[in-house]
Coordinates of C-alpha atoms in Angstrom, one line a residue:
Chain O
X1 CA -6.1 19.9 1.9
X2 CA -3.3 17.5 1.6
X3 CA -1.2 20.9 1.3
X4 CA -2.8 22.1 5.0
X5 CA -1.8 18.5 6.3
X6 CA 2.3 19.2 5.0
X7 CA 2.1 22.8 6.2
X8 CA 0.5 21.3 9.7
X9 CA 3.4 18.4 10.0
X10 CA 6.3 20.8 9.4
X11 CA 4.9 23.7 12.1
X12 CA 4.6 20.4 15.1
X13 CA 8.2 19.3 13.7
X14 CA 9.6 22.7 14.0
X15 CA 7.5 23.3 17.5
X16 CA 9.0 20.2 18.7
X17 CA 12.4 20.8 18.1
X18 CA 12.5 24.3 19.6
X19 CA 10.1 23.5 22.6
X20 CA 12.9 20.5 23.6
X21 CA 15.9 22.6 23.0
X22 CA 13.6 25.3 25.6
X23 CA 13.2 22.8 27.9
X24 CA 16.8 21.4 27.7
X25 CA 18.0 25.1 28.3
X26 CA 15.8 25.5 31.5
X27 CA 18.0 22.6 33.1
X28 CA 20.7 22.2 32.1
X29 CA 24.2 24.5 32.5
X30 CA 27.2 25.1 31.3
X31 CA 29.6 22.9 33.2
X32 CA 27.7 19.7 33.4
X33 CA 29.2 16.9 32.8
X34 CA 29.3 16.0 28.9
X35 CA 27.2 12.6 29.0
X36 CA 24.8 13.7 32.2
X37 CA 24.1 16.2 29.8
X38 CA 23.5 14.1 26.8
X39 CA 21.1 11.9 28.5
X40 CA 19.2 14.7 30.4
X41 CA 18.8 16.7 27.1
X42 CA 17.6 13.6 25.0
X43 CA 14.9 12.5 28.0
X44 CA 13.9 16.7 28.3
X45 CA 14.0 16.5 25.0
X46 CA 11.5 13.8 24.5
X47 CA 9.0 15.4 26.4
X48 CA 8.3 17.8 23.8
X49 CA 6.6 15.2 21.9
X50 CA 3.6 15.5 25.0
X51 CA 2.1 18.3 24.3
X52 CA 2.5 18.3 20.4
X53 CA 0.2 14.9 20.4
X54 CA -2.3 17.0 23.1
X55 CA -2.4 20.1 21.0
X56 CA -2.6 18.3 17.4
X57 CA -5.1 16.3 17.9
X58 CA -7.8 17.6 16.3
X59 CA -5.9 18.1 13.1
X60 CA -3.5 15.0 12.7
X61 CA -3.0 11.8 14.1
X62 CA -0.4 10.2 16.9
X63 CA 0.9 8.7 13.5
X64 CA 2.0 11.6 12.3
X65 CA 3.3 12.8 15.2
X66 CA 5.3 10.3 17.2
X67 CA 7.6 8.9 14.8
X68 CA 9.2 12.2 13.9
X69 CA 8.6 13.6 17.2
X70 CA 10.6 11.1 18.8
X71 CA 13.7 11.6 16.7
X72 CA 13.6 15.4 16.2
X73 CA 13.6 15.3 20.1
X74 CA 15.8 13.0 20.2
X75 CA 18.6 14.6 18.7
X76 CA 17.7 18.5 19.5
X77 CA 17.8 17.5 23.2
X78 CA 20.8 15.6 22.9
X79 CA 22.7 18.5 20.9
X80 CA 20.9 21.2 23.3
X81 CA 22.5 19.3 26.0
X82 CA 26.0 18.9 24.8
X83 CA 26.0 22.7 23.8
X84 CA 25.2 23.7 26.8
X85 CA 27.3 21.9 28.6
X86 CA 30.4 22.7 26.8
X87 CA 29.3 26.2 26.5
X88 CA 29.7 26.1 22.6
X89 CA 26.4 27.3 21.7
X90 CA 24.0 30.1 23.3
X91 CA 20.3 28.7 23.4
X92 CA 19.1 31.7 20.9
X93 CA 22.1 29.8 18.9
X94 CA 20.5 26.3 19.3
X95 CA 16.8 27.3 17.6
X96 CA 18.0 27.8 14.2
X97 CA 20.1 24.5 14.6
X98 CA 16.7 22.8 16.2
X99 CA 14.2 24.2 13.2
X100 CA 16.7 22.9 10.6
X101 CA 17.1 19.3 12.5
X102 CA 13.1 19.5 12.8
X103 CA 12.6 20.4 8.8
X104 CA 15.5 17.5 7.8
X105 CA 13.7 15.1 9.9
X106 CA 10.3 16.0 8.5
X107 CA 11.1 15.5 5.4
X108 CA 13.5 12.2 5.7
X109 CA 10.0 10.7 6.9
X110 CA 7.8 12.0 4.0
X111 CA 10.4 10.6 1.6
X112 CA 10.2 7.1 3.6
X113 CA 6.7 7.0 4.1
X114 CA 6.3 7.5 0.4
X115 CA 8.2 4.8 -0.7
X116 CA 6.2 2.3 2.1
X117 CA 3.3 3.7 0.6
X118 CA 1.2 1.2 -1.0
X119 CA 0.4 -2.6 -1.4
X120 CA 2.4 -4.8 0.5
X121 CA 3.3 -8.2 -1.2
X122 CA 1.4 -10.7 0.1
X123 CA 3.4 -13.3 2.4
X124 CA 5.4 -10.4 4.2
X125 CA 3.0 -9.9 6.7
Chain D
X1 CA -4.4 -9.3 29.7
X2 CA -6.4 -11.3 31.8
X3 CA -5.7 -8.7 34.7
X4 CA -7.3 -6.5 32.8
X5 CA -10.2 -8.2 31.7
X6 CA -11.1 -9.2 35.4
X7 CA -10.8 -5.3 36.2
X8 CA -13.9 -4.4 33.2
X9 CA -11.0 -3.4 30.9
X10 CA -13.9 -1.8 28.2
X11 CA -14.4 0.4 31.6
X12 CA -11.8 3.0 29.9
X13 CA -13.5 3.2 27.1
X14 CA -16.5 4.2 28.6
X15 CA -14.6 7.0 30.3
X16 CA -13.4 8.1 26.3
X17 CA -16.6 8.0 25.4
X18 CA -17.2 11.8 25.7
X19 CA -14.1 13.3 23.9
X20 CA -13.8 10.0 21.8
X21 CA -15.0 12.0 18.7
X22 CA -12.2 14.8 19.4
X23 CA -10.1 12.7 19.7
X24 CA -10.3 11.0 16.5
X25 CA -11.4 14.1 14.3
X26 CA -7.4 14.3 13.2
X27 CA -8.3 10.4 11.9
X28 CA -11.4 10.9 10.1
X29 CA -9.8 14.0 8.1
X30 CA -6.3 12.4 7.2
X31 CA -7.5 9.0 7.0
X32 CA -11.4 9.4 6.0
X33 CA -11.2 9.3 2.6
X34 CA -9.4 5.8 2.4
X35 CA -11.3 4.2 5.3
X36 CA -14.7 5.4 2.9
X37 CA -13.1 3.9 -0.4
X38 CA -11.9 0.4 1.5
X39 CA -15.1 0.2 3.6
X40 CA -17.3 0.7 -0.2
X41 CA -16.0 -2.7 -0.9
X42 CA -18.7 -4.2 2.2
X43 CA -21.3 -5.7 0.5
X44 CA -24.3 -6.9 1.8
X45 CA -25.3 -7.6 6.1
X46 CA -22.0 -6.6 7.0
X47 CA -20.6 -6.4 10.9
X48 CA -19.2 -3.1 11.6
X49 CA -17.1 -4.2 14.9
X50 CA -16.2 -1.5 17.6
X51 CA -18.5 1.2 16.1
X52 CA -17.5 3.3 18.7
X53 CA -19.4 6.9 18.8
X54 CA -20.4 6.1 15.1
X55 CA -17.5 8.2 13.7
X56 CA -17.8 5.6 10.6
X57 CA -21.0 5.4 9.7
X58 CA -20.9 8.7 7.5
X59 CA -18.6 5.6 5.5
X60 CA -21.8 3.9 4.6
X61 CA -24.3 4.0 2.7
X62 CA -27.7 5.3 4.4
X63 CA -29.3 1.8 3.3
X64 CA -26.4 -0.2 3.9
X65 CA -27.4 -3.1 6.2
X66 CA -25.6 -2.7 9.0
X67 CA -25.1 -4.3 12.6
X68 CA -22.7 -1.8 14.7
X69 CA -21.6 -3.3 18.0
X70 CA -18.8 -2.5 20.9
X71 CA -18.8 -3.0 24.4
X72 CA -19.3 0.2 26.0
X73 CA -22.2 1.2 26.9
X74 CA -21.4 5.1 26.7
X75 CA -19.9 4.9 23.1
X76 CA -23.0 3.0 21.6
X77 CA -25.2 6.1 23.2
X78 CA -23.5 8.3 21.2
X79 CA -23.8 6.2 18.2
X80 CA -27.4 6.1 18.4
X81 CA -28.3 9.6 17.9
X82 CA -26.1 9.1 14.4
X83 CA -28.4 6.4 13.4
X84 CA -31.3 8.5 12.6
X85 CA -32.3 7.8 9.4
X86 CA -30.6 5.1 9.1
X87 CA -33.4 2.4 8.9
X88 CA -31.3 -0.5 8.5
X89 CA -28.7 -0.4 11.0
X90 CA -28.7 -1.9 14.3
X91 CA -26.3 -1.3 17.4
X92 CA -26.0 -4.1 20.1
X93 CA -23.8 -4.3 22.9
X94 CA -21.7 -7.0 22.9
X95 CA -18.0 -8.2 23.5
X96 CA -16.5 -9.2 20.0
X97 CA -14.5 -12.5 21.7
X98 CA -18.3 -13.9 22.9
X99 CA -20.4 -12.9 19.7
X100 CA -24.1 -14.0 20.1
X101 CA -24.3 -14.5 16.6
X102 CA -24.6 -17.8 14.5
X103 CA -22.3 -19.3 12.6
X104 CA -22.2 -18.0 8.9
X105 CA -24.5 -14.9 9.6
X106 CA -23.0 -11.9 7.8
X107 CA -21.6 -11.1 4.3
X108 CA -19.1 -8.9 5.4
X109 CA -17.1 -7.2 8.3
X110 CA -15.5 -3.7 8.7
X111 CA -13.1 -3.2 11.9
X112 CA -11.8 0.6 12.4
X113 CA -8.8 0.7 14.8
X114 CA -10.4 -2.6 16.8
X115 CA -8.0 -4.9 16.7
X116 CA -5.4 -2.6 19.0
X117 CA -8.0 -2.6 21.6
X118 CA -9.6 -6.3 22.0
X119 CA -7.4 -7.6 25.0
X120 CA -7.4 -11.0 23.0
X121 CA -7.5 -10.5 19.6
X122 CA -7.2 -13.5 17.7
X123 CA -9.9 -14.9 20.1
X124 CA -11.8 -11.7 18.4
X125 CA -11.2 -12.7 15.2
X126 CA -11.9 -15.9 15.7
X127 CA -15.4 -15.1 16.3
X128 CA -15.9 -12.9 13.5
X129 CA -14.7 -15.8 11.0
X130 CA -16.9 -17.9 12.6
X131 CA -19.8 -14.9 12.2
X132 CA -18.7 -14.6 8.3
X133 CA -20.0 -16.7 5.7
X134 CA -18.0 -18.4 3.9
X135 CA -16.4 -16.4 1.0
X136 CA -17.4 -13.6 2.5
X137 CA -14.8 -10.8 3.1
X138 CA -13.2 -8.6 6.0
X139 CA -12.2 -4.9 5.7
X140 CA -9.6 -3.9 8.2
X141 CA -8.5 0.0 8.9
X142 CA -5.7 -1.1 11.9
X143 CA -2.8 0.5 13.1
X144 CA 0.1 -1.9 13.7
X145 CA 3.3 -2.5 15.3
X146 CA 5.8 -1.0 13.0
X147 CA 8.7 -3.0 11.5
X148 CA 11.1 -0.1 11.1
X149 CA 13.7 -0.8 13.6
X150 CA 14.2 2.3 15.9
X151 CA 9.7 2.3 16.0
X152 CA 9.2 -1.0 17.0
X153 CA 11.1 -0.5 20.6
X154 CA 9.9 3.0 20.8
X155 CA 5.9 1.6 20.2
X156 CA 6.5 -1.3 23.0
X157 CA 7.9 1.4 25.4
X158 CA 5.1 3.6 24.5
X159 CA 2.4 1.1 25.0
X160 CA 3.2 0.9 28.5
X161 CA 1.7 3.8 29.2
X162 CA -1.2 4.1 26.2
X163 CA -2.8 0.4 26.9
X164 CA -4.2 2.2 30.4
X165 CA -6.3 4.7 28.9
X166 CA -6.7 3.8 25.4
X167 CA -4.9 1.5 22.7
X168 CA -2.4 -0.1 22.2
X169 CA 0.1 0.3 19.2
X170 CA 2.5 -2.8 19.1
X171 CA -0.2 -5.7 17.8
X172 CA 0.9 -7.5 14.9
X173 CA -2.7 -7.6 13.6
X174 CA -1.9 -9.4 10.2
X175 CA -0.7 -11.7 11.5
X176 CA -3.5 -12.6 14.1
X177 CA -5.6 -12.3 11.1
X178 CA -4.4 -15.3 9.9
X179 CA -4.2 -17.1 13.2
X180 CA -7.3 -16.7 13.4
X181 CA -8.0 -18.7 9.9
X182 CA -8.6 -15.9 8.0
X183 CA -7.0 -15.5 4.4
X184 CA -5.4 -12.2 3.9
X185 CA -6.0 -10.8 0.1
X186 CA -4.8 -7.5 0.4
X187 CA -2.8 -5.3 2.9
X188 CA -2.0 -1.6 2.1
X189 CA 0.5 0.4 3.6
X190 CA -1.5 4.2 4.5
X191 CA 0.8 6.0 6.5
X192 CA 4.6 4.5 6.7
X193 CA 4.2 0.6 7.9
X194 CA 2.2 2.0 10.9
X195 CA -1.3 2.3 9.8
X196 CA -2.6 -0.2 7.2
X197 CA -5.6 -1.8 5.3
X198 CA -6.6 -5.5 5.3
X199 CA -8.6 -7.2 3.0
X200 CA -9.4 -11.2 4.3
X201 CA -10.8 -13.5 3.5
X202 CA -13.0 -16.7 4.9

């Protein structure tokens, strides 16, 4: 079960990441401005993390969604944006790059959430 | 807070009340088997506060004696068909910051995601330490406002929007746990410094 769980938080990461480098793609050009981009591909980005909570529901948690969500589309949108803009990456370029920031990200929480795991000393609260 | 007391704010909850169960399912089956093992530490008449649709009964024993209450109306239908056979629990409608209940009435108290919900919460838990006997013990299953420093903006922005339609994620419920008089004995981190369980004491 706890395996299904991992397997089920690693698909939403990687959905996340290539569904806001999808949407970045379907607005924004090569030849935007540098920054405009940045910002539109982080906010486009972001969005992904919508449908992921709708869809997941019934399997995980908002917990386990938003946290990571918000950073894999975070970054992905930001990056999808910039490429795109300079014209230094193609989109079909851009999924591998979103699948690997997705995975990296996934895991960077699992470590952290396992060392918060567990009691917390009284008087921190 | 106020505004949306004056405006029935349990109303929205009696809107969830029919995909409240789907809602939650991804809760009950990551988080189920630690809600069941902190909630086996309830001895006695214990409160279980916000029952909801009854997703937590299946926590309890069948002869547990138990008094379930929320405030919506629609929720504590739903609860009621999962109280048969269960002679020994009771469902009541009530609002947990006005509890009808005398002082010193029950031996414990179980909250399950409540206390992001109750538009005053230490006025909530004021009540139930007043409900509690004295010694007696509360077991929390919250989620929290996180203290990792790029969550806790993100969780205010988010609660904007969430606090209209459902809960919301930035209370610092430990700590209104001991506003309210309460003495915390245990809190355990369950998923990163978001999602917790209390153990307090009266």
């Amino acid at each position: 079960m706890r395996f299904l769980f991992k397997l089920v938080d690693y698909i939403l990461a990687v959905f996340m990441g290539v569904a806001s480098v999808w949407l970045v793609s379907l607005v924004v050009g090569s030849g935007w401005n540098m920054f405009i981009a940045m910002f539109v591909g982080m906010f486009l980005g972001m969005l992904a993390v919508f449908p992921a909570l709708l869809f997941s529901c019934g399997v995980t948690t908002a917990f386990h969604v938003l946290p990571v969500g918000m950073l894999i589309t975070m970054f992905t949108g930001m990056i999808a944006g910039m490429a795109i803009a300079m014209g230094a990456l193609s989109t079909s370029q851009l999924y591998p790059l979103a699948i690997f920031i997705a995975a990296t990200v996934q895991l960077a929480i699992d470590r952290y959430d396992m060392k918060l795991k567990g009691e917390v000393p009284l008087g921190r609260t | 807070m106020a505004e949306l007391k004056d405006k029935h704010w349990w109303a929205k909850w009696d809107r969830a009340a029919g995909k409240f169960d789907f809602m939650n399912r991804g809760v009950e089956l990551r988080f189920g088997k630690d809600k069941q093992e902190w909630f086996s530490r309830a001895k006695g008449l214990t409160l279980l506060v916000a029952v909801g649709t009854g997703l937590d009964l299946p926590y309890f024993t069948k002869d547990h004696s138990l008094v379930g209450i929320d405030i919506s109306k629609n929720m504590l239908r739903i609860a009621a068909k999962k109280c048969e056979g269960r002679k020994n629990t009771k469902l009541i409608q009530v609002d947990v910051e006005t509890l009808s209940f005398a002082d010193n009435s029950f031996d414990s108290i179980v909250t399950s995601c409540t206390f992001c919900s109750v538009p005053d919460p230490v006025q909530g838990l004021k009540e139930l330490y007043r409900v509690l006997k004295p010694g007696g013990k509360m077991y929390m299953f919250e989620h929290v406002q996180s203290n990792i420093f790029w969550m806790a903006p993100m969780m205010d922005a988010m609660t904007l929007i969430t606090r209209h339609f459902g809960p919301e994620l930035n209370r610092r419920t430990g700590k209104n746990v001991l506003k309210a008089g309460f003495r915390l004995t245990e809190e355990v981190n369950i998923h990163l410094d978001m999602v917790k369980l209390f153990e307090a004491e009266k």
